[in-house]
Amino acid sequence: MVYGGKPSTGCYLCRKRKIKVSAAPLTDMASQMGDGYATPLSGCDEGFPECRNCMVYGRPCPGYRTDAVFRNETKKVEQLAKKTSSPSNSSSRSQSSTLQSPVLVDRRRDNFRESPTLTFFSPADATWEQRAICFFFDQYTIYGDCEDGMGHLEYIPPLYAKSGEIDSAGRPSCLRWAVDATALMTLANTAHAPQLMVKARQGYGKALRGLRDALASPDQALKDETFASVVLLSLYEDISGERNGLYSSHTAGFEFLMKLRGQGQLNSQWGRDMFNFAWTHTYVEVLALGDKPRSNADWVLDLLDPEDPVERLMLAASKLSHLFLSMQSSPSPPDQATVASWIAAGRACDFELSQWSQHLPERWLPLMVYSAQGEPLITYHHISNCVVWNYYRAVRVMLQQLLLSLYRTLAAVTARYTPTTTPPPSPDPGLDPKLLRAVIQEMTTDTCRSIPFSLGDIDTLARPVSPASNGKLPLRAAQAYGLLWPLWYILSCGLPSPTQVDQIRSVLTRVGSTLGIKLALILAREADRIRGEQS
């Protein structure tokens, strides 16, 4: 008996679309746009009660084969049996008992169709848009685990499926346009397909118009779908590299919706996840770029959970942003008492940040390991922990740089005293520039030591991870996306050595060229410009 190969265990829809259970690597589509569909979709995940691909399409999953699969029940065998049972072969039919199998097949199928839980349909071949959506969800949506609950955009697939093809007014949902545009841009950048970029930009324009209509409706503006649309449009901007310099076009929208949705948005996990994304997006611009928030978000501080590592870090960063804003609004030049108050506030923030790492669960703590060559490296239990730690280190560097600046300002104010006035006080004895620089260098070194793990080049025990055969990074785009801003700030302001400069810059270039996140390339160029001005 000839072995016919292992039968696919995917659902009916994925098997009809010839989607394998294990995802195949993405191929270059630039030369295939007119020659058919050579790029496979992400594989069927065999989930219950429905697989992820069916959920993406918003269509019912038809289910799976049973474990007992009789390979002779195929269309080819049916056709052969029918041919054999034709009048020209009537004599052969009477001599064979195996020709009853088509009847049995038809009966089984009739019984199968009567099942109330299954729906059969014959889908058309997958379009590029459908393939892009599956690829985008595979790369940018991560479901949180039971320990940390740290996912990324995990609310997008169910909201996308829930939104349906059109809204109540008979128009396509702005969320669907936003997902389609972001997915197409993701696939276009990764596969180097300019044709898809054109379609992505068209979808982006439609999503903006749909979002404007949704914000004009009091009911629609409060929905999760509307907030999720802004999340996706900001992500589109970063993937396409179309920010206004380093500033996002959607920060004002985030601030407006966070305030409009109020405290109720933190009552659900989805709402909390969206709020955390928007808050991080906004305060990166406040702390790293010196932007001013357009509304007061102090109302949320009492609602953040100080026992949660991420939200405790958000609380500390909020206090630091208050100090930044206080300094920006102060008359220039400040007097000695004002500078002293800033230094006291900065030292209090620094103490709180230093305590952040002292109250983490054990699974959050970094692990010091050594490579086969004896090089010290830092790993974690999860890459998501590494992302949060990098944000922590970047905030510590910001604060040390601020204290160094205040130390110099205090020295300048002190020098203005003349011998005929009250004797000038000595500079703050609690500030030691050498210690401040040592903290900056420690944060920079620890960030660089964690890079091999954060890129998926090594596992938790520092064992090398075999590179993908297609040259792709062994991590998902969502994980690399979380590395960008901390690495950029460390590269720009973290006093890195020449070797560390090359290491961080190569990471940004690698993420931008391999994973198609163009913001990474922009950040690398901007860091070069800043370092050139500082030298």
Short mmCIF file of C-alpha atoms in Angstrom, two decimals:
data_model
loop_
_atom_site.label_atom_id
_atom_site.label_comp_id
_atom_site.label_asym_id
_atom_site.label_seq_id
_atom_site.Cartn_x
_atom_site.Cartn_y
_atom_site.Cartn_z
CA MET A 1 0.00 0.00 0.00
CA VAL A 2 1.44 3.37 -1.02
CA TYR A 3 1.81 5.92 1.78
CA GLY A 4 -0.27 8.94 0.84
CA GLY A 5 1.29 11.31 3.34
CA LYS A 6 0.14 12.54 6.73
CA PRO A 7 -3.37 14.03 6.53
CA SER A 8 -3.72 17.68 7.48
CA THR A 9 -5.28 18.28 10.89
CA GLY A 10 -6.33 21.85 10.09
CA CYS A 11 -9.94 22.95 9.89
CA TYR A 12 -11.99 22.58 6.71
CA LEU A 13 -11.53 26.23 5.70
CA CYS A 14 -7.74 26.17 6.10
CA ARG A 15 -7.48 22.89 4.21
CA LYS A 16 -9.57 24.27 1.35
CA ARG A 17 -7.26 27.30 1.21
CA LYS A 18 -4.25 24.96 1.33
CA ILE A 19 -2.98 26.58 4.53
CA LYS A 20 -0.57 24.29 6.34
CA VAL A 21 -0.78 23.76 10.08
CA SER A 22 2.82 24.97 10.49
CA ALA A 23 3.38 28.45 9.06
CA ALA A 24 5.81 28.62 6.15
CA PRO A 25 8.26 31.51 5.82
CA LEU A 26 7.21 34.57 3.90
CA THR A 27 8.58 34.77 0.38
CA ASP A 28 9.37 37.80 -1.68
CA MET A 29 6.13 38.88 -3.30
CA ALA A 30 7.39 41.78 -5.31
CA SER A 31 7.88 39.52 -8.33
CA GLN A 32 4.74 37.47 -7.71
CA MET A 33 2.02 40.11 -7.75
CA GLY A 34 0.88 39.05 -11.21
CA ASP A 35 1.73 35.37 -11.05
CA GLY A 36 -0.60 33.99 -8.44
CA TYR A 37 -0.43 33.51 -4.70
CA ALA A 38 2.88 31.99 -3.69
CA THR A 39 2.98 33.38 -0.15
CA PRO A 40 1.26 31.16 2.42
CA LEU A 41 -1.03 32.40 5.15
CA SER A 42 -0.16 31.89 8.78
CA GLY A 43 -0.91 28.29 9.69
CA CYS A 44 -4.10 26.94 11.16
CA ASP A 45 -3.65 27.01 14.95
CA GLU A 46 -6.26 24.23 15.42
CA GLY A 47 -7.90 26.26 18.17
CA PHE A 48 -11.24 25.42 19.74
CA PRO A 49 -14.07 26.21 19.29
CA GLU A 50 -12.72 27.95 16.18
CA CYS A 51 -9.33 28.51 14.63
CA ARG A 52 -7.75 31.95 14.50
CA ASN A 53 -7.96 32.33 10.72
CA CYS A 54 -11.73 31.78 10.75
CA MET A 55 -12.06 34.29 13.58
CA VAL A 56 -10.13 36.81 11.48
CA TYR A 57 -12.45 36.30 8.50
CA GLY A 58 -15.49 36.66 10.77
CA ARG A 59 -16.92 33.39 9.46
CA PRO A 60 -17.89 30.27 11.41
CA CYS A 61 -15.16 27.65 11.68
CA PRO A 62 -16.44 24.42 10.06
CA GLY A 63 -14.49 22.19 12.44
CA TYR A 64 -11.87 19.50 12.15
CA ARG A 65 -11.44 15.94 10.99
CA THR A 66 -11.86 13.16 13.48
CA ASP A 67 -8.77 11.29 14.61
CA ALA A 68 -9.80 8.27 12.55
CA VAL A 69 -9.24 9.28 8.94
CA PHE A 70 -9.76 6.74 6.15
CA ARG A 71 -7.65 7.98 3.28
CA ASN A 72 -9.56 6.01 0.65
CA GLU A 73 -12.56 8.31 1.14
CA THR A 74 -11.32 10.97 -1.27
CA LYS A 75 -12.80 12.60 -4.33
CA LYS A 76 -10.29 10.76 -6.47
CA VAL A 77 -11.49 7.40 -5.14
CA GLU A 78 -15.12 8.47 -5.54
CA GLN A 79 -14.54 9.39 -9.17
CA LEU A 80 -12.73 6.12 -9.76
CA ALA A 81 -15.57 4.21 -8.16
CA LYS A 82 -18.20 6.01 -10.22
CA LYS A 83 -16.21 5.37 -13.39
CA THR A 84 -15.96 1.71 -12.48
CA SER A 85 -19.71 1.54 -11.80
CA SER A 86 -20.59 2.89 -15.27
CA PRO A 87 -22.44 0.55 -17.75
CA SER A 88 -19.24 -0.19 -19.62
CA ASN A 89 -17.83 -1.72 -16.47
CA SER A 90 -20.96 -3.44 -15.14
CA SER A 91 -19.32 -6.85 -15.15
CA SER A 92 -16.45 -5.63 -13.03
CA ARG A 93 -18.86 -3.92 -10.65
CA SER A 94 -20.65 -7.15 -9.85
CA GLN A 95 -17.35 -8.79 -8.91
CA SER A 96 -16.12 -6.16 -6.45
CA SER A 97 -17.46 -5.43 -3.02
CA THR A 98 -15.34 -2.33 -2.52
CA LEU A 99 -17.49 -0.28 -4.88
CA GLN A 100 -19.97 0.40 -2.08
CA SER A 101 -17.63 3.00 -0.58
CA PRO A 102 -19.10 5.97 -2.54
CA VAL A 103 -22.51 5.19 -1.08
CA LEU A 104 -21.03 5.05 2.41
CA VAL A 105 -19.20 8.31 1.79
CA ASP A 106 -22.39 10.05 0.67
CA ARG A 107 -24.28 8.75 3.68
CA ARG A 108 -21.57 9.89 6.07
CA ARG A 109 -21.52 13.32 4.45
CA ASP A 110 -25.29 13.61 4.68
CA ASN A 111 -25.10 12.79 8.37
CA PHE A 112 -22.21 15.23 8.81
CA ARG A 113 -24.15 18.07 7.18
CA GLU A 114 -27.04 17.49 9.60
CA SER A 115 -24.82 18.43 12.55
CA PRO A 116 -26.19 21.72 14.01
CA THR A 117 -22.70 22.95 15.00
CA LEU A 118 -21.09 22.90 11.56
CA THR A 119 -21.51 25.08 8.49
CA PHE A 120 -20.01 24.21 5.13
CA PHE A 121 -19.15 26.67 2.42
CA SER A 122 -16.73 26.88 -0.48
CA PRO A 123 -14.56 29.97 0.08
CA ALA A 124 -12.77 31.64 -2.78
CA ASP A 125 -9.00 31.84 -2.88
CA ALA A 126 -7.50 34.14 -0.26
CA THR A 127 -6.87 37.72 -1.37
CA TRP A 128 -3.74 39.70 -0.57
CA GLU A 129 -5.77 41.64 1.99
CA GLN A 130 -6.72 38.44 3.81
CA ARG A 131 -3.16 37.18 3.72
CA ALA A 132 -1.92 40.52 5.05
CA ILE A 133 -4.38 40.43 7.94
CA CYS A 134 -3.31 36.94 8.98
CA PHE A 135 0.35 37.92 8.78
CA PHE A 136 -0.26 41.11 10.77
CA PHE A 137 -2.16 39.30 13.51
CA ASP A 138 0.59 36.69 13.71
CA GLN A 139 3.30 39.35 14.08
CA TYR A 140 1.62 41.99 16.23
CA THR A 141 -0.95 40.28 18.46
CA ILE A 142 0.35 38.41 21.49
CA TYR A 143 -1.93 36.84 24.05
CA GLY A 144 -0.87 37.40 27.66
CA ASP A 145 -0.06 34.39 29.81
CA CYS A 146 -1.51 33.58 33.21
CA GLU A 147 1.54 34.78 35.14
CA ASP A 148 2.03 38.28 33.78
CA GLY A 149 -0.98 38.86 31.54
CA MET A 150 1.24 40.95 29.26
CA GLY A 151 -0.10 40.70 25.77
CA HIS A 152 0.06 43.07 22.82
CA LEU A 153 -3.02 44.14 20.86
CA GLU A 154 -4.75 40.90 21.84
CA TYR A 155 -8.09 42.72 21.73
CA ILE A 156 -7.74 43.56 18.02
CA PRO A 157 -8.70 40.17 16.44
CA PRO A 158 -11.96 39.76 18.42
CA LEU A 159 -12.90 43.41 17.90
CA TYR A 160 -12.14 43.05 14.20
CA ALA A 161 -14.35 39.98 13.93
CA LYS A 162 -17.06 41.66 16.00
CA SER A 163 -17.10 44.79 13.85
CA GLY A 164 -18.45 42.88 10.83
CA GLU A 165 -18.19 44.00 7.26
CA ILE A 166 -20.28 47.20 7.69
CA ASP A 167 -21.48 49.34 10.59
CA SER A 168 -25.05 50.19 11.53
CA ALA A 169 -25.10 53.05 9.00
CA GLY A 170 -24.18 50.72 6.16
CA ARG A 171 -20.54 51.85 5.98
CA PRO A 172 -17.39 49.82 6.57
CA SER A 173 -16.21 50.08 10.17
CA CYS A 174 -13.27 52.44 10.75
CA LEU A 175 -11.64 49.63 12.73
CA ARG A 176 -11.74 47.32 9.73
CA TRP A 177 -10.19 49.99 7.52
CA ALA A 178 -7.51 50.61 10.15
CA VAL A 179 -6.70 46.90 10.46
CA ASP A 180 -6.63 46.43 6.69
CA ALA A 181 -4.36 49.44 6.13
CA THR A 182 -1.93 48.52 8.90
CA ALA A 183 -1.83 44.89 7.80
CA LEU A 184 -1.15 45.81 4.18
CA MET A 185 1.64 48.20 5.16
CA THR A 186 3.16 45.51 7.40
CA LEU A 187 3.19 42.97 4.60
CA ALA A 188 4.33 45.52 2.01
CA ASN A 189 7.37 46.55 4.07
CA THR A 190 8.30 43.00 5.00
CA ALA A 191 7.92 41.61 1.48
CA HIS A 192 9.16 44.76 -0.30
CA ALA A 193 5.97 45.04 -2.36
CA PRO A 194 5.32 48.67 -3.40
CA GLN A 195 1.98 47.70 -4.95
CA LEU A 196 0.62 46.84 -1.51
CA MET A 197 1.87 50.16 -0.08
CA VAL A 198 -0.45 52.02 -2.45
CA LYS A 199 -3.44 50.01 -1.24
CA ALA A 200 -2.34 50.49 2.37
CA ARG A 201 -2.26 54.28 2.01
CA GLN A 202 -5.68 54.25 0.39
CA GLY A 203 -7.02 52.24 3.32
CA TYR A 204 -5.34 54.60 5.78
CA GLY A 205 -7.19 57.55 4.26
CA LYS A 206 -10.50 55.69 4.49
CA ALA A 207 -9.76 54.77 8.11
CA LEU A 208 -9.09 58.43 8.97
CA ARG A 209 -12.40 59.47 7.43
CA GLY A 210 -14.20 56.68 9.26
CA LEU A 211 -12.54 57.65 12.54
CA ARG A 212 -13.59 61.28 12.07
CA ASP A 213 -17.20 60.16 11.61
CA ALA A 214 -16.98 57.91 14.69
CA LEU A 215 -15.59 60.72 16.86
CA ALA A 216 -18.48 62.95 15.76
CA SER A 217 -20.93 60.48 17.33
CA PRO A 218 -21.12 60.55 21.15
CA ASP A 219 -21.91 56.84 21.27
CA GLN A 220 -19.32 55.71 18.73
CA ALA A 221 -16.55 57.82 20.27
CA LEU A 222 -16.72 55.86 23.53
CA LYS A 223 -16.54 52.42 21.94
CA ASP A 224 -13.50 50.17 22.21
CA GLU A 225 -13.51 49.85 18.42
CA THR A 226 -12.89 53.59 18.05
CA PHE A 227 -10.02 53.65 20.55
CA ALA A 228 -8.53 50.54 18.96
CA SER A 229 -8.66 52.30 15.58
CA VAL A 230 -6.45 55.11 16.92
CA VAL A 231 -4.05 52.49 18.33
CA LEU A 232 -3.77 50.88 14.91
CA LEU A 233 -3.39 54.15 13.03
CA SER A 234 -0.54 55.16 15.33
CA LEU A 235 1.05 51.77 14.69
CA TYR A 236 0.57 52.25 10.93
CA GLU A 237 2.43 55.56 11.23
CA ASP A 238 5.39 53.85 12.90
CA ILE A 239 5.49 50.89 10.51
CA SER A 240 5.35 53.17 7.47
CA GLY A 241 7.80 55.67 8.99
CA GLU A 242 5.44 58.58 8.27
CA ARG A 243 5.62 60.48 11.56
CA ASN A 244 6.04 64.24 11.59
CA GLY A 245 9.71 64.06 12.50
CA LEU A 246 9.61 62.04 15.71
CA TYR A 247 6.16 63.30 16.72
CA SER A 248 3.05 61.23 16.12
CA SER A 249 -0.07 62.62 14.48
CA HIS A 250 -2.28 60.64 16.86
CA THR A 251 -1.03 61.75 20.29
CA ALA A 252 -3.73 64.42 20.57
CA GLY A 253 -6.35 61.80 19.68
CA PHE A 254 -5.07 59.50 22.40
CA GLU A 255 -5.24 62.26 25.01
CA PHE A 256 -8.76 63.23 23.92
CA LEU A 257 -10.09 59.68 24.07
CA MET A 258 -8.39 58.80 27.37
CA LYS A 259 -10.07 61.79 28.98
CA LEU A 260 -13.41 61.22 27.23
CA ARG A 261 -13.61 57.55 28.25
CA GLY A 262 -12.79 58.38 31.85
CA GLN A 263 -12.46 55.93 34.71
CA GLY A 264 -14.77 53.36 33.17
CA GLN A 265 -12.18 52.34 30.59
CA LEU A 266 -10.05 50.78 33.33
CA ASN A 267 -12.81 48.42 34.45
CA SER A 268 -12.12 45.91 31.66
CA GLN A 269 -8.85 44.26 30.66
CA TRP A 270 -9.21 45.41 27.07
CA GLY A 271 -9.85 48.98 28.15
CA ARG A 272 -6.89 48.89 30.50
CA ASP A 273 -4.59 47.48 27.82
CA MET A 274 -5.63 50.17 25.34
CA PHE A 275 -5.17 52.86 27.97
CA ASN A 276 -1.66 51.59 28.81
CA PHE A 277 -0.71 51.64 25.12
CA ALA A 278 -2.02 55.19 24.67
CA TRP A 279 -0.42 56.41 27.92
CA THR A 280 2.98 55.00 26.95
CA HIS A 281 2.68 56.50 23.47
CA THR A 282 1.86 59.92 24.95
CA TYR A 283 4.47 60.01 27.70
CA VAL A 284 7.28 58.88 25.43
CA GLU A 285 6.81 62.21 23.69
CA VAL A 286 6.56 64.09 27.00
CA LEU A 287 9.68 62.57 28.57
CA ALA A 288 11.90 61.78 25.58
CA LEU A 289 10.90 64.58 23.19
CA GLY A 290 9.92 67.35 25.61
CA ASP A 291 6.32 67.61 24.39
CA LYS A 292 3.63 69.13 26.62
CA PRO A 293 0.48 67.10 27.37
CA ARG A 294 -2.71 68.71 26.11
CA SER A 295 -4.80 67.65 29.10
CA ASN A 296 -4.31 66.79 32.75
CA ALA A 297 -4.21 63.03 33.35
CA ASP A 298 -3.76 63.17 37.13
CA TRP A 299 -7.24 61.71 37.56
CA VAL A 300 -5.95 58.31 36.53
CA LEU A 301 -3.06 58.11 39.01
CA ASP A 302 -5.26 56.91 41.87
CA LEU A 303 -6.69 54.18 39.62
CA LEU A 304 -3.36 52.60 38.69
CA ASP A 305 -2.38 49.48 40.61
CA PRO A 306 0.92 50.03 42.49
CA GLU A 307 1.29 46.25 42.85
CA ASP A 308 1.47 45.83 39.09
CA PRO A 309 5.07 46.33 37.86
CA VAL A 310 4.04 48.14 34.68
CA GLU A 311 1.57 50.48 36.36
CA ARG A 312 3.97 51.19 39.23
CA LEU A 313 6.53 52.28 36.64
CA MET A 314 3.85 54.45 35.01
CA LEU A 315 3.24 56.15 38.36
CA ALA A 316 6.95 56.93 38.78
CA ALA A 317 7.20 58.23 35.22
CA SER A 318 4.16 60.47 35.84
CA LYS A 319 5.94 62.14 38.76
CA LEU A 320 9.00 62.69 36.61
CA SER A 321 6.85 64.26 33.88
CA HIS A 322 5.40 66.66 36.47
CA LEU A 323 8.93 67.77 37.32
CA PHE A 324 9.71 68.30 33.62
CA LEU A 325 6.57 70.38 33.13
CA SER A 326 7.28 72.41 36.27
CA MET A 327 10.73 73.28 34.95
CA GLN A 328 9.35 74.22 31.52
CA SER A 329 6.79 76.62 33.02
CA SER A 330 9.23 78.32 35.43
CA PRO A 331 10.53 81.82 34.69
CA SER A 332 14.08 81.95 33.39
CA PRO A 333 16.58 82.11 34.93
CA PRO A 334 15.37 80.28 38.07
CA ASP A 335 16.52 81.33 41.51
CA GLN A 336 18.48 79.15 43.89
CA ALA A 337 15.47 78.06 45.93
CA THR A 338 13.63 76.92 42.81
CA VAL A 339 16.58 74.89 41.57
CA ALA A 340 16.99 73.34 45.02
CA SER A 341 13.31 72.31 45.01
CA TRP A 342 13.74 70.70 41.60
CA ILE A 343 16.76 68.77 42.80
CA ALA A 344 14.84 67.54 45.85
CA ALA A 345 11.94 66.40 43.66
CA GLY A 346 14.34 64.69 41.25
CA ARG A 347 16.10 62.83 44.03
CA ALA A 348 12.74 61.67 45.40
CA CYS A 349 11.81 60.35 41.94
CA ASP A 350 15.17 58.62 41.66
CA PHE A 351 14.71 56.90 45.01
CA GLU A 352 11.25 55.70 43.98
CA LEU A 353 12.60 54.37 40.69
CA SER A 354 15.46 52.59 42.44
CA GLN A 355 12.88 50.87 44.65
CA TRP A 356 10.86 49.70 41.67
CA SER A 357 13.26 46.85 41.01
CA GLN A 358 13.30 45.86 44.68
CA HIS A 359 9.63 44.88 44.77
CA LEU A 360 9.29 42.80 41.63
CA PRO A 361 8.06 39.20 41.56
CA GLU A 362 10.87 36.72 41.14
CA ARG A 363 9.79 35.87 37.59
CA TRP A 364 10.41 39.51 36.65
CA LEU A 365 13.99 39.65 37.85
CA PRO A 366 16.80 39.66 35.27
CA LEU A 367 19.15 36.69 35.11
CA MET A 368 22.91 37.20 34.78
CA VAL A 369 24.28 34.49 32.50
CA TYR A 370 27.41 33.98 30.43
CA SER A 371 27.84 33.13 26.79
CA ALA A 372 30.05 30.30 25.56
CA GLN A 373 32.83 32.88 25.17
CA GLY A 374 32.42 34.04 28.79
CA GLU A 375 30.66 37.30 27.91
CA PRO A 376 28.20 38.46 30.64
CA LEU A 377 24.64 38.69 29.34
CA ILE A 378 21.23 39.42 30.83
CA THR A 379 18.16 37.30 30.13
CA TYR A 380 14.60 37.12 31.45
CA HIS A 381 11.78 34.65 31.79
CA HIS A 382 9.86 36.48 29.03
CA ILE A 383 10.83 38.97 26.32
CA SER A 384 7.97 41.18 27.53
CA ASN A 385 9.82 41.55 30.86
CA CYS A 386 12.88 42.71 28.95
CA VAL A 387 10.85 45.41 27.18
CA VAL A 388 9.58 46.83 30.49
CA TRP A 389 13.06 46.72 32.01
CA ASN A 390 14.42 48.67 29.04
CA TYR A 391 11.80 51.37 29.60
CA TYR A 392 12.81 51.46 33.26
CA ARG A 393 16.48 51.92 32.36
CA ALA A 394 15.66 54.65 29.85
CA VAL A 395 13.66 56.55 32.49
CA ARG A 396 16.54 56.20 34.97
CA VAL A 397 18.92 57.64 32.36
CA MET A 398 16.52 60.56 31.75
CA LEU A 399 16.48 61.32 35.46
CA GLN A 400 20.25 61.13 35.90
CA GLN A 401 20.72 63.46 32.94
CA LEU A 402 18.20 65.85 34.49
CA LEU A 403 20.01 65.83 37.84
CA LEU A 404 23.33 66.48 36.08
CA SER A 405 21.77 69.47 34.33
CA LEU A 406 20.34 70.78 37.61
CA TYR A 407 23.71 70.38 39.29
CA ARG A 408 25.28 72.60 36.62
CA THR A 409 22.42 75.10 36.92
CA LEU A 410 22.85 75.28 40.69
CA ALA A 411 26.57 75.85 40.28
CA ALA A 412 25.85 78.70 37.85
CA VAL A 413 23.34 80.29 40.22
CA THR A 414 25.82 80.00 43.08
CA ALA A 415 28.55 81.64 41.01
CA ARG A 416 26.39 84.75 40.52
CA TYR A 417 26.75 85.66 44.19
CA THR A 418 29.22 88.43 44.90
CA PRO A 419 31.37 88.81 48.02
CA THR A 420 29.15 91.68 49.27
CA THR A 421 26.03 89.55 49.41
CA THR A 422 25.09 86.66 51.60
CA PRO A 423 27.78 83.97 51.29
CA PRO A 424 26.73 81.54 48.56
CA PRO A 425 25.89 78.02 49.64
CA SER A 426 27.96 75.18 48.25
CA PRO A 427 26.43 72.98 45.53
CA ASP A 428 24.04 70.30 46.76
CA PRO A 429 26.22 67.81 48.67
CA GLY A 430 23.82 64.99 47.83
CA LEU A 431 24.57 65.22 44.12
CA ASP A 432 27.76 63.62 42.92
CA PRO A 433 28.22 63.95 39.14
CA LYS A 434 30.48 60.90 39.09
CA LEU A 435 27.80 58.75 40.71
CA LEU A 436 25.14 60.09 38.35
CA ARG A 437 27.27 59.22 35.33
CA ALA A 438 28.02 55.80 36.82
CA VAL A 439 24.27 55.07 37.01
CA ILE A 440 23.86 56.15 33.37
CA GLN A 441 26.68 53.86 32.27
CA GLU A 442 25.26 50.98 34.33
CA MET A 443 21.83 51.37 32.72
CA THR A 444 23.43 51.58 29.27
CA THR A 445 25.58 48.48 29.83
CA ASP A 446 22.66 46.44 31.18
CA THR A 447 20.55 47.43 28.19
CA CYS A 448 23.25 46.29 25.79
CA ARG A 449 23.78 43.03 27.68
CA SER A 450 20.09 42.21 27.27
CA ILE A 451 20.04 42.83 23.50
CA PRO A 452 20.89 39.25 22.40
CA PHE A 453 17.98 37.92 24.46
CA SER A 454 15.59 40.70 23.45
CA LEU A 455 16.23 39.90 19.78
CA GLY A 456 15.71 36.18 20.35
CA ASP A 457 19.31 35.30 19.49
CA ILE A 458 19.72 33.40 22.79
CA ASP A 459 17.35 31.70 25.20
CA THR A 460 17.04 32.25 28.95
CA LEU A 461 20.15 30.15 29.61
CA ALA A 462 22.20 32.03 26.97
CA ARG A 463 22.09 29.11 24.55
CA PRO A 464 22.17 30.28 20.90
CA VAL A 465 18.87 30.06 19.05
CA SER A 466 19.17 28.71 15.52
CA PRO A 467 18.49 31.54 13.05
CA ALA A 468 15.53 31.23 10.71
CA SER A 469 16.35 29.83 7.29
CA ASN A 470 14.81 32.90 5.62
CA GLY A 471 17.03 35.35 7.49
CA LYS A 472 14.20 36.72 9.63
CA LEU A 473 14.64 37.67 13.27
CA PRO A 474 13.56 34.88 15.64
CA LEU A 475 11.09 37.17 17.39
CA ARG A 476 7.77 38.70 16.45
CA ALA A 477 7.46 42.26 15.26
CA ALA A 478 5.45 43.30 18.34
CA GLN A 479 8.36 42.36 20.60
CA ALA A 480 10.86 44.31 18.49
CA TYR A 481 8.49 47.29 18.36
CA GLY A 482 8.66 47.60 22.15
CA LEU A 483 12.46 47.93 22.03
CA LEU A 484 12.67 50.99 19.80
CA TRP A 485 12.18 54.03 22.03
CA PRO A 486 14.28 52.82 25.00
CA LEU A 487 17.14 51.86 22.68
CA TRP A 488 16.93 55.19 20.87
CA TYR A 489 17.12 57.18 24.10
CA ILE A 490 19.99 55.08 25.46
CA LEU A 491 21.82 55.55 22.16
CA SER A 492 21.20 59.31 22.11
CA CYS A 493 21.71 60.21 25.78
CA GLY A 494 23.02 57.17 27.64
CA LEU A 495 26.80 57.79 27.37
CA PRO A 496 27.39 54.57 25.40
CA SER A 497 30.87 53.47 24.42
CA PRO A 498 31.75 53.28 20.70
CA THR A 499 31.15 49.53 20.78
CA GLN A 500 27.75 50.02 22.42
CA VAL A 501 26.86 52.70 19.87
CA ASP A 502 27.54 50.25 17.04
CA GLN A 503 25.58 47.51 18.81
CA ILE A 504 22.44 49.57 19.43
CA ARG A 505 22.52 51.19 16.03
CA SER A 506 22.82 47.80 14.33
CA VAL A 507 19.74 46.62 16.25
CA LEU A 508 17.66 49.57 15.06
CA THR A 509 18.83 49.04 11.49
CA ARG A 510 18.16 45.32 11.71
CA VAL A 511 14.63 45.79 13.04
CA GLY A 512 13.83 48.42 10.42
CA SER A 513 15.13 46.44 7.45
CA THR A 514 14.16 42.90 8.51
CA LEU A 515 10.82 43.43 10.25
CA GLY A 516 9.76 46.41 8.16
CA ILE A 517 9.29 48.89 11.05
CA LYS A 518 10.53 52.06 9.36
CA LEU A 519 10.45 54.06 12.61
CA ALA A 520 13.54 52.11 13.68
CA LEU A 521 15.53 53.47 10.73
CA ILE A 522 14.36 57.01 11.46
CA LEU A 523 15.39 56.69 15.12
CA ALA A 524 18.83 55.43 14.10
CA ARG A 525 19.37 58.47 11.86
CA GLU A 526 18.08 60.86 14.51
CA ALA A 527 20.40 59.38 17.13
CA ASP A 528 23.33 59.93 14.77
CA ARG A 529 22.30 63.56 14.36
CA ILE A 530 22.01 64.12 18.13
CA ARG A 531 25.35 62.49 18.83
CA GLY A 532 26.93 64.59 16.09
CA GLU A 533 25.67 67.77 17.76
CA GLN A 534 26.94 66.63 21.16
CA SER A 535 30.45 65.86 19.90
#
